[in-house]
Short mmCIF file of C-alpha atoms and ligand atoms in Angstrom, two decimals:
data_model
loop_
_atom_site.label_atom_id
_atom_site.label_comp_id
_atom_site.label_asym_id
_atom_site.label_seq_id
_atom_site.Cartn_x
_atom_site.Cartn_y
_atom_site.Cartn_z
CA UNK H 1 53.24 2.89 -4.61
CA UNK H 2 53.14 -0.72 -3.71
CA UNK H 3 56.25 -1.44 -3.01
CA UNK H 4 56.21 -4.78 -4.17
CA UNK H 5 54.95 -3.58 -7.59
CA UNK H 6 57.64 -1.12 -7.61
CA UNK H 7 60.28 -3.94 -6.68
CA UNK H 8 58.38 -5.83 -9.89
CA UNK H 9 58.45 -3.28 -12.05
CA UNK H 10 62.09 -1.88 -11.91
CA UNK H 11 63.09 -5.50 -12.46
CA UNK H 12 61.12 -4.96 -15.61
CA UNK H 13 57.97 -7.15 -15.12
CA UNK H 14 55.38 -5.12 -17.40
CA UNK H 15 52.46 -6.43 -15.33
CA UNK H 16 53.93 -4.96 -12.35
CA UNK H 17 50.37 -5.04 -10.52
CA UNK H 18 48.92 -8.56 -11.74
CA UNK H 19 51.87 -10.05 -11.01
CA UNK H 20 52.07 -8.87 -7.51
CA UNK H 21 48.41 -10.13 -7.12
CA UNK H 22 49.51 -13.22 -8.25
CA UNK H 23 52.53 -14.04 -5.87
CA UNK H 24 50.84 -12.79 -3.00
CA UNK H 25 47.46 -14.98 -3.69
CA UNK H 26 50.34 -17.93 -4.03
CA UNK H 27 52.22 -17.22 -1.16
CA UNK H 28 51.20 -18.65 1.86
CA UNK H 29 53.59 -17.04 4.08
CA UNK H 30 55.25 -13.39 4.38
CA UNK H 31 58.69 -15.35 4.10
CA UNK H 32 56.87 -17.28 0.86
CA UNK H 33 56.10 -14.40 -0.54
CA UNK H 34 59.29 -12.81 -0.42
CA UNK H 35 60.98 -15.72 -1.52
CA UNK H 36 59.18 -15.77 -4.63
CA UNK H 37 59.66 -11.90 -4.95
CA UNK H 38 63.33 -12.60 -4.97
CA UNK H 39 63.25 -15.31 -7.94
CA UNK H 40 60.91 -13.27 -9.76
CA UNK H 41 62.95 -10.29 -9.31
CA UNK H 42 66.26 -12.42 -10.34
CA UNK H 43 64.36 -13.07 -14.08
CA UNK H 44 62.75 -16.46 -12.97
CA UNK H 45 59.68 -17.28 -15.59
CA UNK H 46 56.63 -15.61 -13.33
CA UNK H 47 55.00 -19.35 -14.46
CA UNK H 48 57.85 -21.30 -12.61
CA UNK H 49 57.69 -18.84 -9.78
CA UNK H 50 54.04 -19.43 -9.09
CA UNK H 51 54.07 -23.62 -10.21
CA UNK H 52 51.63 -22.97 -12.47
CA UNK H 53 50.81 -21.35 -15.84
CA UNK H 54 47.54 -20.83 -17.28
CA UNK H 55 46.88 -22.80 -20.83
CA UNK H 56 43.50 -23.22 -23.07
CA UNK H 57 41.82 -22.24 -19.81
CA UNK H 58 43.34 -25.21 -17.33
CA UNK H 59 46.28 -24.39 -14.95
CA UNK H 60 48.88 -26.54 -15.57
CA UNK H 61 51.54 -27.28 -13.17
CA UNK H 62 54.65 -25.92 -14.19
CA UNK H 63 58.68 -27.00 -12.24
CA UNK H 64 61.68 -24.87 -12.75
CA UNK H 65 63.47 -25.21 -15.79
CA UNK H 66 60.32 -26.53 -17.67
CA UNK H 67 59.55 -25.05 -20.94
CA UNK H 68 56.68 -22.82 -19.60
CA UNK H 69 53.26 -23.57 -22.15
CA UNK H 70 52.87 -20.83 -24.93
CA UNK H 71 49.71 -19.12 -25.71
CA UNK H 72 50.63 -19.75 -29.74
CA UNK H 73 50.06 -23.63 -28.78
CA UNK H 74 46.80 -23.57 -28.25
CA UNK H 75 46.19 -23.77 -32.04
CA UNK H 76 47.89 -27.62 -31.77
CA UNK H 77 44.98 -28.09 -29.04
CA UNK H 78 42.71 -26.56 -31.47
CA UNK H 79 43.41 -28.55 -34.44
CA UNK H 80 43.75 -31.75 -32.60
CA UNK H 81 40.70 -31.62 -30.98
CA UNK H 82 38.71 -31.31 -34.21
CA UNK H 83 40.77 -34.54 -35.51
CA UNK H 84 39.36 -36.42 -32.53
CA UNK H 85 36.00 -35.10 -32.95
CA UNK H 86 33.87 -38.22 -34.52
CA UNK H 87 31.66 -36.18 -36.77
CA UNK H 88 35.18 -35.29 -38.28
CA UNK H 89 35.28 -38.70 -40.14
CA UNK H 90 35.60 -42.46 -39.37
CA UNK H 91 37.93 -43.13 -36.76
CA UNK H 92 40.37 -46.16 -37.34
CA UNK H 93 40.25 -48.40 -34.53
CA UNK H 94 43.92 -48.10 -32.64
CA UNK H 95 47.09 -50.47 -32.30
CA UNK H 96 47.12 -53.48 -30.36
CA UNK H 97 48.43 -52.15 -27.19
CA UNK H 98 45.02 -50.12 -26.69
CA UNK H 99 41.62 -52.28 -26.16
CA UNK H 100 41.14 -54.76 -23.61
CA UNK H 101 41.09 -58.09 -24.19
CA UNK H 102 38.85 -60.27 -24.17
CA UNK H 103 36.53 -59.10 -27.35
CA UNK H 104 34.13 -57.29 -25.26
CA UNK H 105 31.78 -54.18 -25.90
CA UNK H 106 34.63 -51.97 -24.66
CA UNK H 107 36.89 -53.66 -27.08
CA UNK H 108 35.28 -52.55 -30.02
CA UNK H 109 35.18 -49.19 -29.06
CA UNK H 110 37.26 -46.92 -31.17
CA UNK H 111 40.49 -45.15 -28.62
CA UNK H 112 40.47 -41.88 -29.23
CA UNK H 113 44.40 -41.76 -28.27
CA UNK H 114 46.93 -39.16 -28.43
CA UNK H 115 50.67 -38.68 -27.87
CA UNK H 116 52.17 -35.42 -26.71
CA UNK H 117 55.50 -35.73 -28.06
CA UNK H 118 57.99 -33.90 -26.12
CA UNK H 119 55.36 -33.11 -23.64
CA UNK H 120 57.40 -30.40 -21.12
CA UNK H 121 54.35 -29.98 -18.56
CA UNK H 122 52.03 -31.82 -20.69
CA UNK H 123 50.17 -28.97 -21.43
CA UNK H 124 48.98 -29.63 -24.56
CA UNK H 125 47.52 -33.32 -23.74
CA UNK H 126 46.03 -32.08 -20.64
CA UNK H 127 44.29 -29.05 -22.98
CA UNK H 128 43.28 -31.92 -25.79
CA UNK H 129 41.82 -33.99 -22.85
CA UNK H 130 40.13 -31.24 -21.07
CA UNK H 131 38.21 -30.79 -24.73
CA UNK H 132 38.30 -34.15 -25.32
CA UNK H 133 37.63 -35.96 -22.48
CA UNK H 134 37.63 -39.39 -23.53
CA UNK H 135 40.87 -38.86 -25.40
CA UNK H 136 43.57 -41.18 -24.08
CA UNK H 137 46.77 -39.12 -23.92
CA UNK H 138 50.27 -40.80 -23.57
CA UNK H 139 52.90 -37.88 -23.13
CA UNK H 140 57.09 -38.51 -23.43
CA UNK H 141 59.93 -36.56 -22.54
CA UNK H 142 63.33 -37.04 -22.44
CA UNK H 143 63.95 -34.24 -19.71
CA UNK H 144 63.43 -36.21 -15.96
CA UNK H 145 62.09 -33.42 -14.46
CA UNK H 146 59.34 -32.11 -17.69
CA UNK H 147 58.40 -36.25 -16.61
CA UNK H 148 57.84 -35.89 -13.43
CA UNK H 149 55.83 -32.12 -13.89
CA UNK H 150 53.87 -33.85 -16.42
CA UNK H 151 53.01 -37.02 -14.56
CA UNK H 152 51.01 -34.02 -12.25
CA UNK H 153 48.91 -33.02 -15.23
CA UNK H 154 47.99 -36.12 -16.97
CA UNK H 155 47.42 -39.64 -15.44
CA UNK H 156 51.21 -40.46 -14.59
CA UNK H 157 51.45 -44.11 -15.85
CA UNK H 158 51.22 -42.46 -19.35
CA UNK H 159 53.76 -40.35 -19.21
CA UNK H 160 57.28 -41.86 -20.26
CA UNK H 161 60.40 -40.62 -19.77
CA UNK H 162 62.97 -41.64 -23.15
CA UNK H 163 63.56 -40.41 -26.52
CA UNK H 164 60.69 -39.80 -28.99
CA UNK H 165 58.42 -42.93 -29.43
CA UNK H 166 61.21 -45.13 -27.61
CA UNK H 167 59.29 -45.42 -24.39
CA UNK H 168 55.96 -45.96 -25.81
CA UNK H 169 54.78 -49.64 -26.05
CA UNK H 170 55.47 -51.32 -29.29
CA UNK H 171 52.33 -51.08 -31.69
CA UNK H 172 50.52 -48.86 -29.68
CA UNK H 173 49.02 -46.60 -32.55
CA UNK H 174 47.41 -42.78 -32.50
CA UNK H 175 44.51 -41.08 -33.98
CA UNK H 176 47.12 -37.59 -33.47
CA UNK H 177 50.54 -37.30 -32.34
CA UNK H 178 50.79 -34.08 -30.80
CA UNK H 179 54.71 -32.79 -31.13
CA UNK H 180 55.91 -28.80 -29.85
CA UNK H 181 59.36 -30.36 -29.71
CA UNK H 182 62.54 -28.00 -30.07
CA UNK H 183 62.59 -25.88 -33.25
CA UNK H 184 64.72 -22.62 -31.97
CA UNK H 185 68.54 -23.20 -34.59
CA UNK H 186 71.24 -23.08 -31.73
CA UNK H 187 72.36 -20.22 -32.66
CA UNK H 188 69.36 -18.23 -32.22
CA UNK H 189 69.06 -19.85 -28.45
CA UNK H 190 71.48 -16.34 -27.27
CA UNK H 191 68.88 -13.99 -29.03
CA UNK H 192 66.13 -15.60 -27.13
CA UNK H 193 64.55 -13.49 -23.86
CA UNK H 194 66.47 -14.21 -20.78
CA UNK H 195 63.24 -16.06 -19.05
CA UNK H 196 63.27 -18.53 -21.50
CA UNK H 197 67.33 -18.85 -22.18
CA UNK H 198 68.16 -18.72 -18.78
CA UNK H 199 65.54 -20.66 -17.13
CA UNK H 200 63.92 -23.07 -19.08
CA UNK H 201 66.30 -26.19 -19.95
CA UNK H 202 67.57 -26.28 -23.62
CA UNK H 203 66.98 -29.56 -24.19
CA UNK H 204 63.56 -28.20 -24.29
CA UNK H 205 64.89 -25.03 -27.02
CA UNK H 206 67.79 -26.27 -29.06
CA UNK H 207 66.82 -27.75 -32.52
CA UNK H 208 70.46 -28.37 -33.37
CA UNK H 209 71.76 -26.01 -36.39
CA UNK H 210 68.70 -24.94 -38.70
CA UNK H 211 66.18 -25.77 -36.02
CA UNK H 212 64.83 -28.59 -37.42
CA UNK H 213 66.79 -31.71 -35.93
CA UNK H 214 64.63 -33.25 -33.87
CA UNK H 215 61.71 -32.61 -35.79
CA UNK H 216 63.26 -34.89 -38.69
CA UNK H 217 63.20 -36.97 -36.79
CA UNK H 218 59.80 -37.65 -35.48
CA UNK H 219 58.65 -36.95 -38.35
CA UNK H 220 60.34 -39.61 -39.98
CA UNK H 221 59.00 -42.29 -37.68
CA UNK H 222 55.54 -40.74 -37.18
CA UNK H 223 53.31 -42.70 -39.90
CA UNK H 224 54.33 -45.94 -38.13
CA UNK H 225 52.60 -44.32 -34.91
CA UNK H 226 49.33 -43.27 -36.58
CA UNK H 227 46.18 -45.51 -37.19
CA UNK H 228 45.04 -44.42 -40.80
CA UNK H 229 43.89 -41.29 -41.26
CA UNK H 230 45.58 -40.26 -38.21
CA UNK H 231 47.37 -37.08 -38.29
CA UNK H 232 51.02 -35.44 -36.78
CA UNK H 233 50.52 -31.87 -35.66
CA UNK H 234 53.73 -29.98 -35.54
CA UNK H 235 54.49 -27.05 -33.91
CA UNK H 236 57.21 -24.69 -35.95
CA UNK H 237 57.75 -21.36 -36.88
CA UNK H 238 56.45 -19.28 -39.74
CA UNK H 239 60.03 -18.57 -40.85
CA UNK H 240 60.42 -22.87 -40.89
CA UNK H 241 56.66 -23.88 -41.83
CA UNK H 242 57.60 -24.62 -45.62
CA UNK H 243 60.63 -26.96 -44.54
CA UNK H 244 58.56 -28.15 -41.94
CA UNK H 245 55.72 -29.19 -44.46
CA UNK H 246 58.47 -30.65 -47.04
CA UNK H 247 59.97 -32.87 -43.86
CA UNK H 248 56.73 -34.39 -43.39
CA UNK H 249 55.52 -34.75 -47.27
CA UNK H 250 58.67 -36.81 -47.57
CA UNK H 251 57.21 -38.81 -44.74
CA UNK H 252 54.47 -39.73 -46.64
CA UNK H 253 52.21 -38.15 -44.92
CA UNK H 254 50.03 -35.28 -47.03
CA UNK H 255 50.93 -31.30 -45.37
CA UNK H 256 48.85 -28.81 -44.84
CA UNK H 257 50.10 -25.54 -42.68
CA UNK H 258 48.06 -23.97 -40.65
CA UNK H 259 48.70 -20.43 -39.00
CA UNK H 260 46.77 -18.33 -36.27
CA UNK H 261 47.94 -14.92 -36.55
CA UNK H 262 46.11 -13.97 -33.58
CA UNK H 263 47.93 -16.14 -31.71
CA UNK H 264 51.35 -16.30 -33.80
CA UNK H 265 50.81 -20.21 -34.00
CA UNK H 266 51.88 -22.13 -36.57
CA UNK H 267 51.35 -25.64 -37.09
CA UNK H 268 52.11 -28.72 -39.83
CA UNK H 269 49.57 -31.13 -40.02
CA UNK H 270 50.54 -34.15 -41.90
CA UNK H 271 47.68 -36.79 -42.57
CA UNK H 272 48.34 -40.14 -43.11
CA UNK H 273 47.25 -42.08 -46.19
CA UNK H 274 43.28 -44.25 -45.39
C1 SAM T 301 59.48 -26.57 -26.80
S1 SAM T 301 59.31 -27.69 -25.42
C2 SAM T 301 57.56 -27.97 -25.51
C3 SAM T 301 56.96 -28.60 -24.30
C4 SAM T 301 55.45 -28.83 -24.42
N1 SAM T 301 55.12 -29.67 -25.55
C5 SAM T 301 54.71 -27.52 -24.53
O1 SAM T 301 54.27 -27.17 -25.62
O2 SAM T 301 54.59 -26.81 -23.52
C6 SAM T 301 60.03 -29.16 -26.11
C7 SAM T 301 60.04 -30.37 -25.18
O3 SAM T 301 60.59 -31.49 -25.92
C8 SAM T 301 61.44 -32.23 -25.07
N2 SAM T 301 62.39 -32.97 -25.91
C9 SAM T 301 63.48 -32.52 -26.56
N3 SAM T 301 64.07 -33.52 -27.25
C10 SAM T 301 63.34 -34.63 -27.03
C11 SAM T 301 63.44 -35.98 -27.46
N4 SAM T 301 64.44 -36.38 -28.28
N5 SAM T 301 62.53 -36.87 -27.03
C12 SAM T 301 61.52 -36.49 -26.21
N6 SAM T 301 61.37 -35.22 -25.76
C13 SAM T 301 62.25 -34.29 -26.17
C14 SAM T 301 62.06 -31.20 -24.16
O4 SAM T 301 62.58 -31.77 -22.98
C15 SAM T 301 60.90 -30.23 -23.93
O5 SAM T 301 60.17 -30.57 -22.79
#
């Protein structure tokens, strides 16, 4: 056998043989290669290994101890795509911080703009723009180093390193705020697979006691961030979709939860009043 597969596989990689395709494809060096053997070997995310992960058909650059994109979050991409779409309804025009001045053509163009809230790699902005590609996507993190991996995915002056909307410019207004930000309950962070507990940073995991603390609070804020008729997509879990959905009625914004067992995504929309 292979002996790198081997080496892969009693480390318990299930894709012993892609995997070992993979590194050495990557590698651009014997001493590379075994490098990343070792740290792949040692439990390393095979994503952080390689410095890339494949998402809604891009490859996204992915940094060690970024949250590594999740298949289930394609069905965020998914959903805010088709609230971009035009021929999905009339699209409000945006805040002030968007159009150029000067009351030109441009200016009366509507700004199909998103934010990726807590935007790890930026993953899901880069996916919304590669379907949408006149979407403007603004992307914030609080973690310095999801910044600076997303800042190689998206066009970097968007992407703002602070807490929740606090970076963004004052007024600046979206058709959808994207938000996968932490939902695991803290306790539940030690049941979690060792790739993910181990090396992906927990700022980017732990949603404080029932999971749900930081999405109370974007949610609370979120209809002062949306042009009307704009929409907050948030990612949660099935087990946390109904107090998801009550967190952002209460918002007053109207829920609707949307699942993709295929996928195991799960999903609040909340749509904000016309
Ligand atoms: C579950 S990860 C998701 C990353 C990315 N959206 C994705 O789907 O791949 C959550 C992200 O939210 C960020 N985050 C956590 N708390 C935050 C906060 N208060 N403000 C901004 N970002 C935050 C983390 O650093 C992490 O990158």
């Amino acid at each position: 056998m292979d002996p790198l597969v081997a080496r892969l596989r009693s480390a318990g990689c299930v894709f012993a043989e892609d995997e070992a395709a993979a590194l050495r494809e990557a590698a651009s060096s014997p001493e590379a290669l075994e490098e990343m053997a070792v740290r792949r070997v040692a439990g390393e995310p095979l994503e952080q290994v390689l410095g890339w992960a494949e998402f809604d058909g891009l490859r996204i650059r992915v940094a060690p101890g970024v949250f590594v994109p999740r298949l289930r979050s394609t069905l965020m991409v998914r959903l805010a795509a088709e609230r971009l779409r035009p021929e999905n309804g009339p699209i409000a025009h945006p805040g002030p911080a968007a159009p150029p001045p000067g009351g030109s053509a441009a200016a009366d163009r509507p700004v199909l703009r998103v934010i990726d809230l807590g935007c790890g790699t930026g993953a899901i902005g880069a996916a919304v723009a590669g379907r949408v590609p006149d979407a403007e996507v603004w992307a914030v993190d609080i973690d310095p180093a999801a910044v600076d991996c997303a800042r190689r995915n998206l066009p970097p002056s968007r992407v703002l390193l602070g807490d929740l909307y606090e970076p963004l410019p004052a007024g600046l207004l979206a058709r959808v705020i994207c938000a996968n930000a932490p939902y695991v309950p803290t306790d539940a962070i030690a049941l979690m697979p060792p790739e993910a507990r181990d090396h992906e940073h927990h700022v980017a995991l732990d949603g404080g006691p029932d999971g749900l603390d930081v999405q109370r609070r974007l949610i609370a804020e979120a209809r002062g961030r949306l042009t009307p008729g704009g929409a907050l997509l948030v990612e949660t879990s099935r087990a946390q979709a109904d107090a998801t959905a009550a967190l952002v009625q209460a918002a007053g914004l109207t829920p609707k939860v949307h699942t993709d067992d295929e996928i195991d995504g799960t999903v609040v929309a909340g749509t904000a009043p016309r």
